Short mmCIF file of C-alpha atoms and ligand atoms in Angstrom, two decimals:
data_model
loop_
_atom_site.label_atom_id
_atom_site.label_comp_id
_atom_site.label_asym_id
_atom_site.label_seq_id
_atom_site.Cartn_x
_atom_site.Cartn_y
_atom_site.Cartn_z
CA UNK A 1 -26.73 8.65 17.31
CA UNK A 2 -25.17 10.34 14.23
CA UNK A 3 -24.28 8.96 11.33
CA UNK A 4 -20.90 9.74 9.81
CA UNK A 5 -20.61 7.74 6.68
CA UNK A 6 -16.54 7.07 6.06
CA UNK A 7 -16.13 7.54 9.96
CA UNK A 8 -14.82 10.82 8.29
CA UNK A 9 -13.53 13.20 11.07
CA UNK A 10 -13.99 10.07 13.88
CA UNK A 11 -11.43 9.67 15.96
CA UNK A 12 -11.64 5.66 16.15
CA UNK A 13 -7.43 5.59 18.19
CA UNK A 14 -4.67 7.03 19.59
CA UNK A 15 -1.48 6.54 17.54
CA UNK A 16 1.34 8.12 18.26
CA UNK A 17 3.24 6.65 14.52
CA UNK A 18 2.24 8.99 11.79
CA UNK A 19 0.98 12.54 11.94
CA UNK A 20 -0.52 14.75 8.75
CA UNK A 21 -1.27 18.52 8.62
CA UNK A 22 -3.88 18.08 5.66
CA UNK A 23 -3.91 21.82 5.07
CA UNK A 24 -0.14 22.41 5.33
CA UNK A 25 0.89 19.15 3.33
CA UNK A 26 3.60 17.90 6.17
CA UNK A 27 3.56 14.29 6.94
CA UNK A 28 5.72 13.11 9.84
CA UNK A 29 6.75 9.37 10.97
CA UNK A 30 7.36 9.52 14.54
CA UNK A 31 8.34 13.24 14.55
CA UNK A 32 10.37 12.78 11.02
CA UNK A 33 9.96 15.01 8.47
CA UNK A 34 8.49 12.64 5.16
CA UNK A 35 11.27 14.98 3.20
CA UNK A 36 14.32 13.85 5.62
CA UNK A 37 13.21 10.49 5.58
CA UNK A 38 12.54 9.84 1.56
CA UNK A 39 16.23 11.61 1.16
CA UNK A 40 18.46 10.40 4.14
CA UNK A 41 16.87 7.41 5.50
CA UNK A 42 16.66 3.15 3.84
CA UNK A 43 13.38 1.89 3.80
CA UNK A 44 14.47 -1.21 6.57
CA UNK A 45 15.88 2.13 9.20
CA UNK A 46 12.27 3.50 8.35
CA UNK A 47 10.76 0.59 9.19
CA UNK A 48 12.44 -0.15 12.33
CA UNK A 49 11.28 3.91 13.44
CA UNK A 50 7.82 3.08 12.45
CA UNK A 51 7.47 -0.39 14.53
CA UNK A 52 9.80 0.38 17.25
CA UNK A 53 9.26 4.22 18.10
CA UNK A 54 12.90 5.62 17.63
CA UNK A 55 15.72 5.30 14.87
CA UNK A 56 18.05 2.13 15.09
CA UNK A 57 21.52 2.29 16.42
CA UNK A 58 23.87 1.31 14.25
CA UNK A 59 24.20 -2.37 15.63
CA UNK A 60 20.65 -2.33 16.08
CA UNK A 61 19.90 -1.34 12.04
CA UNK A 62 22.66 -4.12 10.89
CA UNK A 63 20.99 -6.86 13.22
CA UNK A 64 17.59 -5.85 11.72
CA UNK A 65 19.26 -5.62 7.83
CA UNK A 66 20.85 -8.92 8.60
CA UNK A 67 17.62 -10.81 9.69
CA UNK A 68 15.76 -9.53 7.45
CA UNK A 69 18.22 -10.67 4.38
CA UNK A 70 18.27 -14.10 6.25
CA UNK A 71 14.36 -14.79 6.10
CA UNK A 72 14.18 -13.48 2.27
CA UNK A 73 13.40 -17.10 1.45
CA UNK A 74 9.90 -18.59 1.07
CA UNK A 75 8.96 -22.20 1.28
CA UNK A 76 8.91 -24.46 -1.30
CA UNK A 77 5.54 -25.14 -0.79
CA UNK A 78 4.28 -21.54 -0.89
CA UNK A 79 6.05 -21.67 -4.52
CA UNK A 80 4.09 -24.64 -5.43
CA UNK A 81 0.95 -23.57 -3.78
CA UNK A 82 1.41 -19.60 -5.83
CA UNK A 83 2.13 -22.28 -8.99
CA UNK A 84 -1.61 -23.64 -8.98
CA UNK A 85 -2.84 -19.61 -9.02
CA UNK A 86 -4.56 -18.46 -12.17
CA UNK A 87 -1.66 -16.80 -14.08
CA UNK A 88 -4.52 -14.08 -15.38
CA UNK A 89 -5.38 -13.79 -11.66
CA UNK A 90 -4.29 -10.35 -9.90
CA UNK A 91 -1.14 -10.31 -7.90
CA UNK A 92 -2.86 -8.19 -5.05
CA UNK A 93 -5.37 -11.69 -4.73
CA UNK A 94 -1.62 -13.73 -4.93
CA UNK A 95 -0.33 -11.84 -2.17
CA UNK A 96 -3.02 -11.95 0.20
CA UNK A 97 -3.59 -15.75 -0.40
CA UNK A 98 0.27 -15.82 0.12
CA UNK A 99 0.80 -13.70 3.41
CA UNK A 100 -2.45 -15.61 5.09
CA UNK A 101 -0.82 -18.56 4.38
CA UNK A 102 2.48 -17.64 6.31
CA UNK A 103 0.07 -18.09 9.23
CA UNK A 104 -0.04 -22.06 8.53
CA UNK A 105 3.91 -22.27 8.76
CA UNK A 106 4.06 -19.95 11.36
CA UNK A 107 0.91 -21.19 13.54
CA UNK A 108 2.12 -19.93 17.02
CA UNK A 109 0.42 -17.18 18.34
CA UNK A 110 2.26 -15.27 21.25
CA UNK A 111 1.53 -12.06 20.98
CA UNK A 112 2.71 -10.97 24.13
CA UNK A 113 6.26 -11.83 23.75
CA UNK A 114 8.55 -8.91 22.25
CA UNK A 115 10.60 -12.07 20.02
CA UNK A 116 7.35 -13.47 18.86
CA UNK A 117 6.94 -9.80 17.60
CA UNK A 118 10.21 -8.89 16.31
CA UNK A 119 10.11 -12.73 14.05
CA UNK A 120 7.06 -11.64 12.81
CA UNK A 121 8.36 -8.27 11.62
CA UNK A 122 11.64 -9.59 9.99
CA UNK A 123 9.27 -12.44 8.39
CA UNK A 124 6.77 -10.05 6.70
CA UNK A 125 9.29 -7.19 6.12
CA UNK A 126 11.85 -10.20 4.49
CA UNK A 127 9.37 -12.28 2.73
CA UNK A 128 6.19 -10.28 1.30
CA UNK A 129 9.06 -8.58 -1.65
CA UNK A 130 9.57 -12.47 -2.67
CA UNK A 131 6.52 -13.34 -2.86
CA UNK A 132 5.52 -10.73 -4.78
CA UNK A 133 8.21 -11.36 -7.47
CA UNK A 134 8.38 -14.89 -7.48
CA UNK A 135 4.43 -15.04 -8.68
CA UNK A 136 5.50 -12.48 -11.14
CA UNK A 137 7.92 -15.29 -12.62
CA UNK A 138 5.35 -17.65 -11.97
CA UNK A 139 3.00 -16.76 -14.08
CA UNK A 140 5.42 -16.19 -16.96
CA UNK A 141 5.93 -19.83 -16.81
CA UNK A 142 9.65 -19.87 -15.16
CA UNK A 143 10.85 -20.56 -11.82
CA UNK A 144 11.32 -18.08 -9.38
CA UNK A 145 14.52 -16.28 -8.79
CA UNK A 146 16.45 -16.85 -5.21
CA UNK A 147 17.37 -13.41 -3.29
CA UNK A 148 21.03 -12.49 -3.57
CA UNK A 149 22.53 -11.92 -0.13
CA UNK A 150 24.71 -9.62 -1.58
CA UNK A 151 22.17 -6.75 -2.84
CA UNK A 152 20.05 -4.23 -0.22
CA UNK A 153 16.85 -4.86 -0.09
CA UNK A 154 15.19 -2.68 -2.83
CA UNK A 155 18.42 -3.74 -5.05
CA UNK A 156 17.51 -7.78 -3.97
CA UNK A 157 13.73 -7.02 -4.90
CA UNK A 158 14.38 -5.38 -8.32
CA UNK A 159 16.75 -8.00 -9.33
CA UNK A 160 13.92 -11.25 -8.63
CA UNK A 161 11.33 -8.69 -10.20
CA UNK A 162 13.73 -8.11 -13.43
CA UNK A 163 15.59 -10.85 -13.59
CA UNK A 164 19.01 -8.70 -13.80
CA UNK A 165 21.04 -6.35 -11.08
CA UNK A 166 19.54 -3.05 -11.77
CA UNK A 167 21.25 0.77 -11.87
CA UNK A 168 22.06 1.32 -8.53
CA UNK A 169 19.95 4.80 -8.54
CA UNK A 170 17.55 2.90 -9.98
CA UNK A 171 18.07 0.79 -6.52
CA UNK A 172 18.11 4.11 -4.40
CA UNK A 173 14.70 5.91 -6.16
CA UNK A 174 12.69 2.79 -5.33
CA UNK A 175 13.80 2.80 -1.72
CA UNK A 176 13.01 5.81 -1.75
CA UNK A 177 9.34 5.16 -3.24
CA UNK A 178 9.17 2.75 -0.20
CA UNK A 179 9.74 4.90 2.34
CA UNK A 180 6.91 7.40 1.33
CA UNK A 181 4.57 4.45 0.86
CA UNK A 182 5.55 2.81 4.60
CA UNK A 183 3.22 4.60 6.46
CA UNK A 184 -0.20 7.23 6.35
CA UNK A 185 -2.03 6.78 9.46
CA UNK A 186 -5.93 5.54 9.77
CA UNK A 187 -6.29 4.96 5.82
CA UNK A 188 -8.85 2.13 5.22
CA UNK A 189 -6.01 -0.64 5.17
CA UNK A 190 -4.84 0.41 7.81
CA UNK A 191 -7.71 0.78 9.79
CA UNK A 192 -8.12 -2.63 8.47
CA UNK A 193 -5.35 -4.25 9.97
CA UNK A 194 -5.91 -2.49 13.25
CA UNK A 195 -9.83 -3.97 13.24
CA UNK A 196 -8.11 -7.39 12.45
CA UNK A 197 -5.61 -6.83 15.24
CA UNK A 198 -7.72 -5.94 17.70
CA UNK A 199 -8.93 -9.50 17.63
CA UNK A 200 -5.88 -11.21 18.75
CA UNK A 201 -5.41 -12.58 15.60
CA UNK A 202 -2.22 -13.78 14.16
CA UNK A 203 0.17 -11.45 12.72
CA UNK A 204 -0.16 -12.35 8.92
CA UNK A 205 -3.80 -12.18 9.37
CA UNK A 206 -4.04 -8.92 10.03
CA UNK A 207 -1.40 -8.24 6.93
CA UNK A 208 -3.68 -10.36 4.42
CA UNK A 209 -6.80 -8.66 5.63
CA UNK A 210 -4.85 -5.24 4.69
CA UNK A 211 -3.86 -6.06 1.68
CA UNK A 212 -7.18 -7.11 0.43
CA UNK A 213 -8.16 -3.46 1.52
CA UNK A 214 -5.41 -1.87 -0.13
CA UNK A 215 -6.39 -3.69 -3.94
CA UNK A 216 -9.43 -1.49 -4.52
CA UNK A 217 -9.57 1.11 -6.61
CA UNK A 218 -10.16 3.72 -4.17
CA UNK A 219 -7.50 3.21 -2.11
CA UNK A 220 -3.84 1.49 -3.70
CA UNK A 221 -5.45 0.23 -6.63
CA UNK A 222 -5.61 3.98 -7.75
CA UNK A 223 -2.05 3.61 -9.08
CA UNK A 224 -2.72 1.17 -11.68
CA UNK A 225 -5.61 3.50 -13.07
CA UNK A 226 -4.20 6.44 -13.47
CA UNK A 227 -1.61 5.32 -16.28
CA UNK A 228 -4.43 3.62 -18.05
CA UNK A 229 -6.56 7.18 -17.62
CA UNK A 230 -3.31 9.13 -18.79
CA UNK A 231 -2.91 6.71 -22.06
CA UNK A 232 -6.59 7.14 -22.30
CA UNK A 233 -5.84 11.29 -22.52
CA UNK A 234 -2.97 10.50 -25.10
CA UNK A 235 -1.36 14.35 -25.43
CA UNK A 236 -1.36 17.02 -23.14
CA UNK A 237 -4.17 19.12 -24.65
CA UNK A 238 -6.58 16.92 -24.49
CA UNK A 239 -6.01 16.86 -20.70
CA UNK A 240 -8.63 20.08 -20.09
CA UNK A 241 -11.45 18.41 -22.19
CA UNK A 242 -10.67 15.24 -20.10
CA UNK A 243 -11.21 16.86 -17.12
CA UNK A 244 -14.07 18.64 -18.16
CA UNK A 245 -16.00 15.50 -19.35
CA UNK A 246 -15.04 13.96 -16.26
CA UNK A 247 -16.44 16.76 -14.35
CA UNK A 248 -19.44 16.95 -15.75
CA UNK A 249 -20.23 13.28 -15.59
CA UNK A 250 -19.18 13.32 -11.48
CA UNK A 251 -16.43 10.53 -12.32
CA UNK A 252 -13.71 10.77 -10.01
CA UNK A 253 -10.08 11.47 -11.78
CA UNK A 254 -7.54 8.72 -10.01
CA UNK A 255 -4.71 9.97 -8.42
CA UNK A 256 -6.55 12.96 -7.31
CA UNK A 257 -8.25 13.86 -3.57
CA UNK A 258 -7.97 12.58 -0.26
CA UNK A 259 -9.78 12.40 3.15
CA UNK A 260 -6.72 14.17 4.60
CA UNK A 261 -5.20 16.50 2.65
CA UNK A 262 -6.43 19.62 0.85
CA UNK A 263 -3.26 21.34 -0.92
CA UNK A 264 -0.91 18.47 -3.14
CA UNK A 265 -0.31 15.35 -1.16
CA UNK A 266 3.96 16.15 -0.21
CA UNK A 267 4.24 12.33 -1.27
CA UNK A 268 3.60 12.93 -4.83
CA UNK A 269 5.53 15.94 -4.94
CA UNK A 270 8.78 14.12 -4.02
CA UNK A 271 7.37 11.03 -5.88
CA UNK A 272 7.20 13.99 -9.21
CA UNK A 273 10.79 14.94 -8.62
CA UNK A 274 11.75 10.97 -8.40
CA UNK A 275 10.14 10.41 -11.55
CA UNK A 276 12.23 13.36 -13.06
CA UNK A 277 16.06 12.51 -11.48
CA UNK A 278 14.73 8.67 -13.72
CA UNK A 279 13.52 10.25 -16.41
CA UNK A 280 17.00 12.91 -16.59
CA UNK A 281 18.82 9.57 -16.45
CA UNK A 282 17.28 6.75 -18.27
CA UNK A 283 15.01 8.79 -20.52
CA UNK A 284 11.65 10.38 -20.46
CA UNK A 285 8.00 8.81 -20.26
CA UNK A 286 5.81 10.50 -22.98
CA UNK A 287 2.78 10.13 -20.34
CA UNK A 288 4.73 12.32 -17.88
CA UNK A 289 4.00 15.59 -20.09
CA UNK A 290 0.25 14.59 -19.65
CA UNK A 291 0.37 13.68 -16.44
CA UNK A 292 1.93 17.50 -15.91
CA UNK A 293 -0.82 18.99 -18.00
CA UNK A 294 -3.53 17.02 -16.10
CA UNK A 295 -2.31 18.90 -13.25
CA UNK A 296 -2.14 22.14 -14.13
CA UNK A 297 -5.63 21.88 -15.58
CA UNK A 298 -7.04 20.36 -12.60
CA UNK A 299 -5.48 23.33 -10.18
CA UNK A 300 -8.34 25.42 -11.62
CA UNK A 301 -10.91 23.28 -11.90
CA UNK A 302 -10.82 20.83 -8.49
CA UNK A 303 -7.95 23.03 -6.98
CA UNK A 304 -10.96 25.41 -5.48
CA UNK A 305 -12.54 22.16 -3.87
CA UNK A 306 -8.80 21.08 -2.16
CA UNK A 307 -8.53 18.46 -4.84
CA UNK A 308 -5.32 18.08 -5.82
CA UNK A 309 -2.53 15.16 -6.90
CA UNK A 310 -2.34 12.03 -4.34
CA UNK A 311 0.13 9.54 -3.78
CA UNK A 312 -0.97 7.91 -6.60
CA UNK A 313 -0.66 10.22 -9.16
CA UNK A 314 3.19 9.94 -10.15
CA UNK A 315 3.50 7.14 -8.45
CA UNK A 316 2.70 4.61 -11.62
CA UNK A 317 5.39 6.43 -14.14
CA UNK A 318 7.94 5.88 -11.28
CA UNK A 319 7.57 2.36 -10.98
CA UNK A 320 6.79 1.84 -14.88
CA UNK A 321 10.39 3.50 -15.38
CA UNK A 322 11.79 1.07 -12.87
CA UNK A 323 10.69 -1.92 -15.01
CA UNK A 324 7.64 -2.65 -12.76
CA UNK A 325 4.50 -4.01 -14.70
CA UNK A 326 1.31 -2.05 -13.83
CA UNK A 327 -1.12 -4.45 -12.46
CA UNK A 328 2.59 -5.04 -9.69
CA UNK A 329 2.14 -1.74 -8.65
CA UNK A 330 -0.30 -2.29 -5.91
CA UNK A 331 1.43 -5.08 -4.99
CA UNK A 332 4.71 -2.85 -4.49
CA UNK A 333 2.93 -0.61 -2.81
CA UNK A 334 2.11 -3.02 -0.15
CA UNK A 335 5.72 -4.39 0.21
CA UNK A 336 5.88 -1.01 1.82
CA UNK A 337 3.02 -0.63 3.34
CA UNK A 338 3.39 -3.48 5.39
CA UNK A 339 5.67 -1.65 7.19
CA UNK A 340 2.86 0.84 8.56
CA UNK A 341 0.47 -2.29 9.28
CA UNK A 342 3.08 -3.96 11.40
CA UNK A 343 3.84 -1.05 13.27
CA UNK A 344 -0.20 -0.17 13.70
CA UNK A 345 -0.08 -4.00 14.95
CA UNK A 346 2.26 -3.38 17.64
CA UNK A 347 0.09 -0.37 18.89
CA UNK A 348 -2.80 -1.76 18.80
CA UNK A 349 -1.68 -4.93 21.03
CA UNK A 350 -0.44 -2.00 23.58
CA UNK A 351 -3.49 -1.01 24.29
CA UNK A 352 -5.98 -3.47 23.17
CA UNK A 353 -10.02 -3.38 22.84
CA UNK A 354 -11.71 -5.03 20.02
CA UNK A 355 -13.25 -2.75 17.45
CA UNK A 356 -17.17 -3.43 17.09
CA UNK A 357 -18.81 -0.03 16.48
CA UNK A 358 -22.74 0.61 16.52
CA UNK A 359 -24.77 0.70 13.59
CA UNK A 360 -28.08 2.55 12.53
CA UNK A 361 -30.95 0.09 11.78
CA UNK A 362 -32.76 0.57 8.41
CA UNK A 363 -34.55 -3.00 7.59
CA UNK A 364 -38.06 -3.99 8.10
CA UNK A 365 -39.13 -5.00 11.93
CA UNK A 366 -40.85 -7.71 12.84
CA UNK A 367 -42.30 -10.27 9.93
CA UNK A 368 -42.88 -13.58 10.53
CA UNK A 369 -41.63 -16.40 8.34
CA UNK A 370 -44.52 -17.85 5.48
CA UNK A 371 -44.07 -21.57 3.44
CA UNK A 372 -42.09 -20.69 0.21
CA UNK A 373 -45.97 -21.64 -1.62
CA UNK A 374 -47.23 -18.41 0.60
CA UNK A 375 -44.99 -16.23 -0.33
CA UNK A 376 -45.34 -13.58 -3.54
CA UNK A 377 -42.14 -11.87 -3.81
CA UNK A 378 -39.76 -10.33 -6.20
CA UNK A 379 -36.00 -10.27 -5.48
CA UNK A 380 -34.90 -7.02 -3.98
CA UNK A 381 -31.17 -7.05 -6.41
N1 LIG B 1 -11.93 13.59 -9.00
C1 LIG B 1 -13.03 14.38 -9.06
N2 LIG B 1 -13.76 14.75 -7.99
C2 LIG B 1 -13.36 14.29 -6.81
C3 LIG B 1 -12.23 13.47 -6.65
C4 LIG B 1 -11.51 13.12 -7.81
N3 LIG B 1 -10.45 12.33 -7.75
N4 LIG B 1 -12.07 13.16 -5.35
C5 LIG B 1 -13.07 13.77 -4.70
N5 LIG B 1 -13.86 14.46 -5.59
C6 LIG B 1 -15.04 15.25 -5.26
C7 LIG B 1 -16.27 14.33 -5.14
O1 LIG B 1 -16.92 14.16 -6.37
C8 LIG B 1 -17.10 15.08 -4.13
O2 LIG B 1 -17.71 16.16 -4.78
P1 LIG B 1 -19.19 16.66 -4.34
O3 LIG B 1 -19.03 17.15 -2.94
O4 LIG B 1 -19.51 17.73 -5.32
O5 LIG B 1 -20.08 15.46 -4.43
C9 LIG B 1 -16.05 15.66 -3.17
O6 LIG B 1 -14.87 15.83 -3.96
C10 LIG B 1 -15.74 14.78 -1.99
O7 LIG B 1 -15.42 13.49 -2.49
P2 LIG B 1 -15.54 12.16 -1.64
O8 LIG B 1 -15.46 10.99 -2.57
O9 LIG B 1 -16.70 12.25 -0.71
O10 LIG B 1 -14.18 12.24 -0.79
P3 LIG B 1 -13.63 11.13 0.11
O11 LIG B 1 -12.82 11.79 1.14
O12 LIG B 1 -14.69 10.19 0.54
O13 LIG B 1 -12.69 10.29 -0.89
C11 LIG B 1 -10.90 9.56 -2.19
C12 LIG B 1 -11.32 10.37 -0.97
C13 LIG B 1 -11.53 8.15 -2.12
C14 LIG B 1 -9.39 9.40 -2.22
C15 LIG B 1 -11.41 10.29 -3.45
O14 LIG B 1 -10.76 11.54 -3.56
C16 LIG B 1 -11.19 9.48 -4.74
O15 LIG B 1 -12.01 8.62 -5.05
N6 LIG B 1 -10.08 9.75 -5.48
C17 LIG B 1 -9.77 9.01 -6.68
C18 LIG B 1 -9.17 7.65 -6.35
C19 LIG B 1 -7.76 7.78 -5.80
O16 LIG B 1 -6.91 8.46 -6.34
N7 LIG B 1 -7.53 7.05 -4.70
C20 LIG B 1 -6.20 7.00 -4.06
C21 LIG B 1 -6.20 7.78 -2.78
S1 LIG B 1 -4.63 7.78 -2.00
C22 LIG B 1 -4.51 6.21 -1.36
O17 LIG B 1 -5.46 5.61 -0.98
C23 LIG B 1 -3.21 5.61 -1.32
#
């Protein structure tokens, strides 16, 4: 048996959703071009390709709009139950506390019935953006805002988020950032929700055991790092000796590197030009000069190992521009994601077995158990 540690080059499904070319930088959903999609496409005509396998109709895109603007609301009692969170708590830990609850009001479990499937959908897709900015509220001490059935979804989200309608490009650029977040094959939340799936579990399981995935800093949490590392830089020439300190003390720079690609991640490119059609309009971000210079320095120095700006990178001064508070920005990200869990979901039910992989044995073989009084240990910490 070999060990691959990461199940790095494993092939662990089939999926026929998402494909990347890590050396070319193209990233496809269901045979779309990312490009096409972040310009011409919504994120809720995304998100009906992803989970359904080919672009709506037009009836079929204003049913799915329609439903989905008709299950925005959340319980009362998942208000009052986000009201006894911490406020200091993290809104990743809200969220997944939140979605695994829908599983209480939603308790039955068909599975095999295409309705059960397509409720599920519109309930995740409609409710996880309310959620998310009603504990944002929350915590401030006010009452959450309802949605407004007459703003888009991205427009609807902003407006609970902010409290007021925003720019309507501002509107358009986060849709946008939603559609490149939707969906990136067998990363570890999604592989996540997949494992979870492959249970039989309910639906909003399998979403709260993604998003607990996606909060660490390896993965989604990246986002929220990499302003605090960019503030931490200050000016653009101090960006080389950041790098170099980094370097030399093996600390990973966030926002940078991934399993798949090994040229710059076409997400963050688009995601760079986003941040400048904001910044052209509503004014620049000081960190975006350092974020540039970080860049350029780092295409010599981890540019020779195929380390080069993720998803992450630009993704922060985006959303920061947008009115988003950084420790939300996980949190936004899995708004989208949950898009690319759902539709994982559905493909995994197709063609179910449970996940339970081998391991390699390293502990001690056969001791027998002593009296506490025979025993002379030290804890192993
Ligand atoms: N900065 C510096 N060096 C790096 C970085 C980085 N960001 N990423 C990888 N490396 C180096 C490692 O030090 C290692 O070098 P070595 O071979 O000399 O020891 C080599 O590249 C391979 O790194 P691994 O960590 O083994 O790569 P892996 O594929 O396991 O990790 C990951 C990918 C987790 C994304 C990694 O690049 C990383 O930690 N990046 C920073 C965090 C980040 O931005 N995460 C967001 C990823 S995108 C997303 O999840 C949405």
């Amino acid at each position: 048996m070999t060990l691959r540690p990461g199940l790095e080059g494993v092939p662990v499904t089939q999926s026929a959703i998402c494909d990347i070319d890590g050396l070319q930088g193209n990233l496809t959903y269901r045979g779309y071009p990312i490009g096409e999609l972040a310009s011409q496409s919504s994120f809720l005509e995304t998100t009906y390709l992803l989970i359904w396998g080919d672009l709506p109709s037009p009836q079929q895109l204003r049913d799915f709009e329609a439903e989905v603007q008709m299950h925005r609301r959340v319980s009362f009692r998942v208000r009052d139950m986000m009201k006894c969170f911490p406020a200091s708590g993290h809104p990743m830990d809200a969220l997944q506390s939140c979605a695994a609850s829908l599983g209480l009001f939603y308790s039955r479990r068909a599975i095999d019935n295409p309705q059960y499937i397509y409720d599920a959908v519109v309930r995740l897709i409609a409710k996880i953006p309310t959620m998310v900015a009603a504990f944002q509220l929350i915590r401030k001490g006010q009452d959450p805002i309802q949605p407004r059935d007459d703003l888009a979804y991205s427009a609807n989200f902003l407006y609970m988020l902010t409290e007021k309608e925003q720019d309507p490009l501002a509107s358009r650029i986060f849709d946008r950032c939603l559609i490149l977040h939707a969906e990136h094959s067998l990363n570890a939340s999604t592989f996540s929700a997949r494992v979870t799936a492959s249970t039989l579990t309910d639906p909003y399981a399998v979403v709260a055991s993604a998003v607990g995935t996606l909060a660490g800093p390896l993965h989604g949490g990246a986002n929220e790092d990499v302003l605090a590392m960019l503030e931490e830089i200050g000016s653009p020439e101090k960006a080389g000796v950041y790098l170099d300190k980094a370097i030399a003390n093996k600390l990973k720079v966030m926002g940078f590197g991934h399993r798949e690609y090994r040229v710059k991640d076409p997400r963050a490119s688009i995601l760079q030009e986003l941040a400048e059609e904001l910044f052209a309009r509503f004014g620049k971000d000081e960190m975006y000069e350092v974020a540039k210079a970080l860049e350029n320095e780092a295409t010599h120095r981890l540019g020779p190992k195929g380390i080069f700006p993720n998803v992450d990178f630009y993704s922060g001064l985006v959303y920061r521009k947008l009115g988003i508070p950084r420790d939300l920005f996980t949190p936004v990200f899995a708004i989208s994601r949950v898009a690319g869990w759902l539709a994982h979901w559905r493909e995994q039910l197709g063609a179910n077995r449970i996940f339970r992989p081998s391991q390699i044995y390293t502990g001690v073989q056969a001791r027998r158990w002593m009296p506490p009084e025979e025993r002379n240990q030290t804890r192993n910490n």
